[in-house]
Structure formats: structure tokens, C-alpha cells
Amino acid sequence: GDSVTQTEGLVTLTEGLPVMLNCTYQSTYSPFLFWYVQHLNEAPKLLLKSFTDNKRPEHQGFHATLHKSSSSFHLQKSSAQLSDSALYYCALSGQGTGSKLSFGKGAKLTVSP
Amino acid sequence: AQTIHQWPVAEIKAVGSPLSLGCTIKGKSSPNLYWYWQATGGTLQQLFYSITVGQVESVVQLNLSASRPKDDQFILSTEKLLLSHSGFYLCAWSPASYEQYFGPGTRLTVL
């Protein structure tokens, strides 16, 4: 079945350093990949979505590129900000209407001054 | 623009008591709707989804049930709560392009 493996647990960075959260997936077809961000006591929000035409999605300084050859969709940002501290989930969409989103276990990013 | 509303915002309930959580979406006709559960410190687990009124598919039941009585409404319920039901319940909707957008959530504490 479909599955997502991502950077898990606690990730601690100093402000200004680059962010890299890994995400790899297994699927028998070409799925859509997503990154969601969840701040403390809030609902998850869609951060990025993969495109089918090799465009690189960007939002709030974050970007990710879907590499089908390596089944990866890593999240990157050149310079971490204090406000980036949150939970980050990689997710994969199944095929068909109403299909399941499979989430990774999440990475808690903490950015310190 | 679409808006998604969940009620109540938070609940404290006793073990064995019934529960009903609601979700309403405005500004989108015939959305796909989803229920998720998130344990404290845990990941997101999809529970149910619905692509049309009256039809609900179960992904993981956890002794819960769901119904879609109206096009814009999705209800999650149980007749008897367990301690393990505590957590954050999220409703989400999806347009045709597979991404899902979450409501603000309901925080449930079962004592």
C-alpha cells in the first residue's frame, strides 16, 4: 500500500540556518505529495503541494521538489525563522475521488535565536 | 471563499457518555469531507470520508460512526465514549485536486 517516511521527532535549528526535512514515499502509481504545517494548538495547514509538471512549489520561503526517480519530496528553506517552529507532516494522496491522505509521523521543528 | 466550521470547540466528557461532533462547510457545493483524529503528540489518522450526502466510508472506526445528513454537514458520533477517544478531532474538505483543507478542530477530553 501507499506509505510515507519522513524526518521524525525533534529537529532543532538556530535561526538563519537552512531547513531540510526529508520525505520519501512508496506508491504503485504517481501520487500527489503535500507538506502540512501545524502550529501549537492549531489545525494543520497546507504548506506545499507537488505539481505534475516538474514545477517547484514555494510558499513562505519553503520549497520542495518532487523527484519521481528517488520517490522523494524533501522540504527546504534557506534560512530558518523563529516563526517556523511547528510540526511538519509530509502526506501522500491516494488515487481516486475521496481517497485517503497518508501522513508521515511528523517532525517537530524548533528554531532558536 | 470556502469556510469550514467545527463545533464544539472543546468538550470534556465522561467515559461511557455519548458524543456528537459537527462540521459544516460553506462556499463549496458537494465537497469531499473527511474526519481525522490526532492523539496528543501523535500523527493524523483519517477516520471517515464522504463524497456525497448519505454516503460515508470508514477508514479506521475506533468505535466511532459518521454521517452526512446534508451536503454541507458531516457528523462524528458515538454512543459510548472510551478514554482512548481523547484527542483532537479535525474535519477536512477537498476540492477535486486531492489536497485537503482542515477545519479548526475540536479538542476532546474523556475522563
GROMACS .gro file of N, CA and C in nm, chain A residues 4-111:
model
  324
    4VAL      N    1   0.439   0.680   0.354
    4VAL     CA    2   0.527   0.797   0.358
    4VAL      C    3   0.624   0.781   0.474
    5THR      N    4   0.749   0.808   0.448
    5THR     CA    5   0.850   0.808   0.553
    5THR      C    6   0.916   0.945   0.554
    6GLN      N    7   0.913   1.010   0.668
    6GLN     CA    8   0.968   1.145   0.676
    6GLN      C    9   1.059   1.159   0.797
    7THR      N   10   1.135   1.268   0.797
    7THR     CA   11   1.212   1.304   0.916
    7THR      C   12   1.114   1.308   1.033
    8GLU      N   13   1.152   1.240   1.143
    8GLU     CA   14   1.061   1.231   1.257
    8GLU      C   15   1.123   1.292   1.381
    9GLY      N   16   1.039   1.313   1.480
    9GLY     CA   17   1.087   1.355   1.610
    9GLY      C   18   1.125   1.502   1.612
   10LEU      N   19   1.220   1.532   1.697
   10LEU     CA   20   1.257   1.671   1.721
   10LEU      C   21   1.371   1.713   1.629
   11VAL      N   22   1.355   1.830   1.566
   11VAL     CA   23   1.460   1.889   1.484
   11VAL      C   24   1.484   2.029   1.539
   12THR      N   25   1.605   2.052   1.587
   12THR     CA   26   1.636   2.181   1.648
   12THR      C   27   1.737   2.255   1.562
   13LEU      N   28   1.706   2.382   1.532
   13LEU     CA   29   1.791   2.464   1.448
   13LEU      C   30   1.811   2.601   1.508
   14THR      N   31   1.920   2.663   1.470
   14THR     CA   32   1.942   2.803   1.507
   14THR      C   33   1.888   2.891   1.395
   15GLU      N   34   1.825   3.000   1.434
   15GLU     CA   35   1.771   3.096   1.338
   15GLU      C   36   1.876   3.133   1.234
   16GLY      N   37   1.834   3.134   1.106
   16GLY     CA   38   1.925   3.170   0.999
   16GLY      C   39   1.987   3.053   0.929
   17LEU      N   40   1.985   2.935   0.991
   17LEU     CA   41   2.041   2.817   0.927
   17LEU      C   42   1.937   2.754   0.834
   18PRO      N   43   1.984   2.674   0.737
   18PRO     CA   44   1.889   2.614   0.642
   18PRO      C   45   1.807   2.502   0.706
   19VAL      N   46   1.685   2.485   0.652
   19VAL     CA   47   1.595   2.379   0.696
   19VAL      C   48   1.588   2.272   0.587
   20MET      N   49   1.596   2.147   0.630
   20MET     CA   50   1.579   2.035   0.537
   20MET      C   51   1.506   1.924   0.611
   21LEU      N   52   1.384   1.895   0.569
   21LEU     CA   53   1.308   1.783   0.625
   21LEU      C   54   1.284   1.683   0.512
   22ASN      N   55   1.323   1.560   0.536
   22ASN     CA   56   1.316   1.459   0.431
   22ASN      C   57   1.179   1.393   0.425
   23CYS      N   58   1.141   1.356   0.304
   23CYS     CA   59   1.018   1.280   0.283
   23CYS      C   60   1.037   1.189   0.164
   24THR      N   61   1.019   1.060   0.185
   24THR     CA   62   1.019   0.963   0.076
   24THR      C   63   0.888   0.885   0.082
   25TYR      N   64   0.852   0.828  -0.031
   25TYR     CA   65   0.722   0.761  -0.036
   25TYR      C   66   0.731   0.632  -0.116
   26GLN      N   67   0.633   0.550  -0.092
   26GLN     CA   68   0.614   0.427  -0.170
   26GLN      C   69   0.472   0.429  -0.225
   27SER      N   70   0.461   0.407  -0.354
   27SER     CA   71   0.330   0.405  -0.417
   27SER      C   72   0.339   0.329  -0.548
   28THR      N   73   0.229   0.268  -0.588
   28THR     CA   74   0.228   0.192  -0.712
   28THR      C   75   0.188   0.279  -0.831
   29TYR      N   76   0.161   0.407  -0.807
   29TYR     CA   77   0.123   0.498  -0.915
   29TYR      C   78   0.194   0.631  -0.890
   30SER      N   79   0.154   0.736  -0.961
   30SER     CA   80   0.216   0.868  -0.942
   30SER      C   81   0.127   0.954  -0.853
   31PRO      N   82   0.155   0.957  -0.726
   31PRO     CA   83   0.065   1.029  -0.635
   31PRO      C   84   0.096   1.178  -0.628
   32PHE      N   85   0.007   1.251  -0.563
   32PHE     CA   86   0.037   1.388  -0.524
   32PHE      C   87   0.101   1.384  -0.385
   33LEU      N   88   0.200   1.471  -0.363
   33LEU     CA   89   0.265   1.481  -0.233
   33LEU      C   90   0.239   1.620  -0.175
   34PHE      N   91   0.229   1.626  -0.043
   34PHE     CA   92   0.199   1.751   0.025
   34PHE      C   93   0.287   1.767   0.148
   35TRP      N   94   0.308   1.892   0.185
   35TRP     CA   95   0.362   1.924   0.316
   35TRP      C   96   0.258   2.009   0.389
   36TYR      N   97   0.229   1.966   0.513
   36TYR     CA   98   0.140   2.041   0.600
   36TYR      C   99   0.219   2.092   0.720
   37VAL      N  100   0.179   2.208   0.770
   37VAL     CA  101   0.242   2.264   0.889
   37VAL      C  102   0.135   2.283   0.997
   38GLN      N  103   0.168   2.245   1.119
   38GLN     CA  104   0.074   2.256   1.230
   38GLN      C  105   0.141   2.329   1.346
   39HIS      N  106   0.094   2.450   1.371
   39HIS     CA  107   0.144   2.524   1.487
   39HIS      C  108   0.070   2.480   1.611
   40LEU      N  109   0.127   2.510   1.725
   40LEU     CA  110   0.077   2.462   1.854
   40LEU      C  111  -0.070   2.498   1.873
   41ASN      N  112  -0.150   2.396   1.905
   41ASN     CA  113  -0.294   2.411   1.931
   41ASN      C  114  -0.374   2.462   1.812
   42GLU      N  115  -0.320   2.442   1.693
   42GLU     CA  116  -0.393   2.479   1.572
   42GLU      C  117  -0.412   2.358   1.483
   43ALA      N  118  -0.496   2.375   1.382
   43ALA     CA  119  -0.516   2.269   1.283
   43ALA      C  120  -0.403   2.272   1.181
   44PRO      N  121  -0.376   2.160   1.115
   44PRO     CA  122  -0.276   2.159   1.008
   44PRO      C  123  -0.319   2.249   0.893
   45LYS      N  124  -0.218   2.311   0.830
   45LYS     CA  125  -0.245   2.395   0.712
   45LYS      C  126  -0.159   2.345   0.599
   46LEU      N  127  -0.214   2.348   0.479
   46LEU     CA  128  -0.139   2.306   0.362
   46LEU      C  129  -0.028   2.406   0.335
   47LEU      N  130   0.093   2.356   0.326
   47LEU     CA  131   0.209   2.441   0.301
   47LEU      C  132   0.250   2.434   0.154
   48LEU      N  133   0.263   2.310   0.103
   48LEU     CA  134   0.306   2.292  -0.035
   48LEU      C  135   0.238   2.171  -0.096
   49LYS      N  136   0.223   2.176  -0.226
   49LYS     CA  137   0.167   2.063  -0.300
   49LYS      C  138   0.255   2.037  -0.422
   50SER      N  139   0.277   1.911  -0.451
   50SER     CA  140   0.358   1.879  -0.568
   50SER      C  141   0.280   1.908  -0.695
   51PHE      N  142   0.353   1.946  -0.798
   51PHE     CA  143   0.294   1.966  -0.929
   51PHE      C  144   0.325   1.846  -1.016
   52THR      N  145   0.246   1.830  -1.121
   52THR     CA  146   0.271   1.718  -1.212
   52THR      C  147   0.368   1.756  -1.322
   53ASP      N  148   0.398   1.886  -1.335
   53ASP     CA  149   0.479   1.931  -1.449
   53ASP      C  150   0.618   1.977  -1.407
   54ASN      N  151   0.670   1.920  -1.299
   54ASN     CA  152   0.806   1.948  -1.253
   54ASN      C  153   0.829   2.091  -1.205
   55LYS      N  154   0.722   2.169  -1.187
   55LYS     CA  155   0.742   2.299  -1.124
   55LYS      C  156   0.776   2.278  -0.978
   56ARG      N  157   0.847   2.375  -0.922
   56ARG     CA  158   0.884   2.366  -0.782
   56ARG      C  159   0.793   2.457  -0.701
   57PRO      N  160   0.706   2.399  -0.618
   57PRO     CA  161   0.616   2.483  -0.540
   57PRO      C  162   0.693   2.558  -0.431
   58GLU      N  163   0.653   2.682  -0.406
   58GLU     CA  164   0.715   2.761  -0.300
   58GLU      C  165   0.608   2.833  -0.220
   59HIS      N  166   0.630   2.844  -0.091
   59HIS     CA  167   0.537   2.917  -0.006
   59HIS      C  168   0.608   2.955   0.122
   60GLN      N  169   0.598   3.079   0.160
   60GLN     CA  170   0.658   3.130   0.284
   60GLN      C  171   0.806   3.096   0.293
   61GLY      N  172   0.874   3.096   0.179
   61GLY     CA  173   1.017   3.068   0.178
   61GLY      C  174   1.050   2.921   0.172
   62PHE      N  175   0.950   2.834   0.189
   62PHE     CA  176   0.971   2.690   0.181
   62PHE      C  177   0.955   2.644   0.036
   63HIS      N  178   1.028   2.543  -0.002
   63HIS     CA  179   1.009   2.482  -0.132
   63HIS      C  180   1.036   2.333  -0.123
   64ALA      N  181   0.984   2.262  -0.221
   64ALA     CA  182   1.005   2.117  -0.226
   64ALA      C  183   0.995   2.075  -0.372
   65THR      N  184   1.075   1.978  -0.410
   65THR     CA  185   1.073   1.928  -0.547
   65THR      C  186   1.042   1.780  -0.546
   66LEU      N  187   0.945   1.743  -0.628
   66LEU     CA  188   0.910   1.602  -0.639
   66LEU      C  189   1.010   1.533  -0.732
   67HIS      N  190   1.080   1.436  -0.682
   67HIS     CA  191   1.173   1.356  -0.761
   67HIS      C  192   1.117   1.215  -0.771
   68LYS      N  193   1.060   1.185  -0.884
   68LYS     CA  194   0.999   1.054  -0.901
   68LYS      C  195   1.104   0.944  -0.904
   69SER      N  196   1.222   0.976  -0.952
   69SER     CA  197   1.327   0.875  -0.962
   69SER      C  198   1.370   0.824  -0.825
   70SER      N  199   1.366   0.913  -0.727
   70SER     CA  200   1.405   0.873  -0.591
   70SER      C  201   1.286   0.869  -0.496
   71SER      N  202   1.164   0.890  -0.550
   71SER     CA  203   1.042   0.890  -0.469
   71SER      C  204   1.056   0.981  -0.347
   72SER      N  205   1.095   1.106  -0.373
   72SER     CA  206   1.119   1.197  -0.262
   72SER      C  207   1.052   1.332  -0.285
   73PHE      N  208   1.025   1.400  -0.175
   73PHE     CA  209   0.963   1.533  -0.179
   73PHE      C  210   1.013   1.606  -0.054
   74HIS      N  211   1.142   1.636  -0.051
   74HIS     CA  212   1.203   1.697   0.067
   74HIS      C  213   1.165   1.844   0.079
   75LEU      N  214   1.145   1.888   0.201
   75LEU     CA  215   1.109   2.027   0.229
   75LEU      C  216   1.235   2.105   0.265
   76GLN      N  217   1.251   2.223   0.203
   76GLN     CA  218   1.371   2.303   0.226
   76GLN      C  219   1.337   2.450   0.243
   77LYS      N  220   1.422   2.517   0.318
   77LYS     CA  221   1.415   2.661   0.332
   77LYS      C  222   1.557   2.710   0.356
   78SER      N  223   1.595   2.818   0.296
   78SER     CA  224   1.735   2.860   0.302
   78SER      C  225   1.772   2.918   0.438
   79SER      N  226   1.675   2.978   0.507
   79SER     CA  227   1.708   3.044   0.633
   79SER      C  228   1.590   3.031   0.730
   80ALA      N  229   1.609   2.957   0.837
   80ALA     CA  230   1.501   2.934   0.933
   80ALA      C  231   1.469   3.060   1.012
   81GLN      N  232   1.340   3.076   1.039
   81GLN     CA  233   1.293   3.187   1.123
   81GLN      C  234   1.228   3.130   1.249
   82LEU      N  235   1.225   3.211   1.354
   82LEU     CA  236   1.165   3.167   1.479
   82LEU      C  237   1.021   3.122   1.457
   83SER      N  238   0.950   3.189   1.369
   83SER     CA  239   0.808   3.158   1.343
   83SER      C  240   0.790   3.026   1.267
   84ASP      N  241   0.898   2.966   1.222
   84ASP     CA  242   0.889   2.836   1.154
   84ASP      C  243   0.874   2.721   1.253
   85SER      N  244   0.890   2.748   1.379
   85SER     CA  245   0.876   2.643   1.481
   85SER      C  246   0.734   2.587   1.476
   86ALA      N  247   0.723   2.457   1.448
   86ALA     CA  248   0.592   2.393   1.429
   86ALA      C  249   0.615   2.245   1.401
   87LEU      N  250   0.502   2.174   1.386
   87LEU     CA  251   0.504   2.035   1.340
   87LEU      C  252   0.490   2.034   1.190
   88TYR      N  253   0.567   1.951   1.122
   88TYR     CA  254   0.561   1.940   0.977
   88TYR      C  255   0.530   1.796   0.938
   89TYR      N  256   0.428   1.781   0.854
   89TYR     CA  257   0.388   1.649   0.808
   89TYR      C  258   0.400   1.642   0.656
   90CYS      N  259   0.457   1.533   0.610
   90CYS     CA  260   0.453   1.501   0.468
   90CYS      C  261   0.333   1.408   0.448
   91ALA      N  262   0.261   1.425   0.338
   91ALA     CA  263   0.143   1.342   0.313
   91ALA      C  264   0.136   1.304   0.166
   92LEU      N  265   0.074   1.191   0.142
   92LEU     CA  266   0.059   1.137   0.008
   92LEU      C  267  -0.088   1.111  -0.019
   93SER      N  268  -0.134   1.151  -0.137
   93SER     CA  269  -0.274   1.132  -0.171
   93SER      C  270  -0.292   1.007  -0.253
   94GLY      N  271  -0.389   0.928  -0.212
   94GLY     CA  272  -0.421   0.808  -0.287
   94GLY      C  273  -0.496   0.841  -0.414
   95GLN      N  274  -0.519   0.741  -0.495
   95GLN     CA  275  -0.588   0.761  -0.622
   95GLN      C  276  -0.736   0.766  -0.605
   96GLY      N  277  -0.803   0.843  -0.689
   96GLY     CA  278  -0.947   0.839  -0.694
   96GLY      C  279  -1.014   0.938  -0.603
   97THR      N  280  -1.137   0.968  -0.635
   97THR     CA  281  -1.215   1.062  -0.556
   97THR      C  282  -1.235   1.011  -0.415
   98GLY      N  283  -1.216   1.102  -0.320
   98GLY     CA  284  -1.240   1.065  -0.181
   98GLY      C  285  -1.132   0.980  -0.119
   99SER      N  286  -1.020   0.968  -0.187
   99SER     CA  287  -0.919   0.876  -0.137
   99SER      C  288  -0.846   0.930  -0.016
  100LYS      N  289  -0.773   0.843   0.045
  100LYS     CA  290  -0.709   0.869   0.173
  100LYS      C  291  -0.583   0.953   0.157
  101LEU      N  292  -0.559   1.041   0.253
  101LEU     CA  293  -0.429   1.107   0.265
  101LEU      C  294  -0.350   1.028   0.367
  102SER      N  295  -0.234   0.980   0.329
  102SER     CA  296  -0.148   0.908   0.423
  102SER      C  297  -0.043   1.006   0.475
  103PHE      N  298  -0.040   1.023   0.606
  103PHE     CA  299   0.052   1.118   0.667
  103PHE      C  300   0.173   1.046   0.724
  104GLY      N  301   0.288   1.114   0.718
  104GLY     CA  302   0.404   1.068   0.791
  104GLY      C  303   0.384   1.096   0.939
  105LYS      N  304   0.481   1.058   1.019
  105LYS     CA  305   0.467   1.071   1.163
  105LYS      C  306   0.496   1.210   1.215
  106GLY      N  307   0.546   1.296   1.132
  106GLY     CA  308   0.565   1.435   1.170
  106GLY      C  309   0.701   1.465   1.230
  107ALA      N  310   0.746   1.587   1.205
  107ALA     CA  311   0.872   1.636   1.262
  107ALA      C  312   0.844   1.766   1.334
  108LYS      N  313   0.889   1.773   1.458
  108LYS     CA  314   0.870   1.896   1.535
  108LYS      C  315   0.994   1.982   1.520
  109LEU      N  316   0.979   2.091   1.446
  109LEU     CA  317   1.091   2.182   1.422
  109LEU      C  318   1.089   2.292   1.527
  110THR      N  319   1.201   2.310   1.593
  110THR     CA  320   1.216   2.418   1.691
  110THR      C  321   1.332   2.505   1.646
  111VAL      N  322   1.303   2.633   1.623
  111VAL     CA  323   1.406   2.727   1.581
  111VAL      C  324   1.438   2.819   1.698
   0.00000   0.00000   0.00000
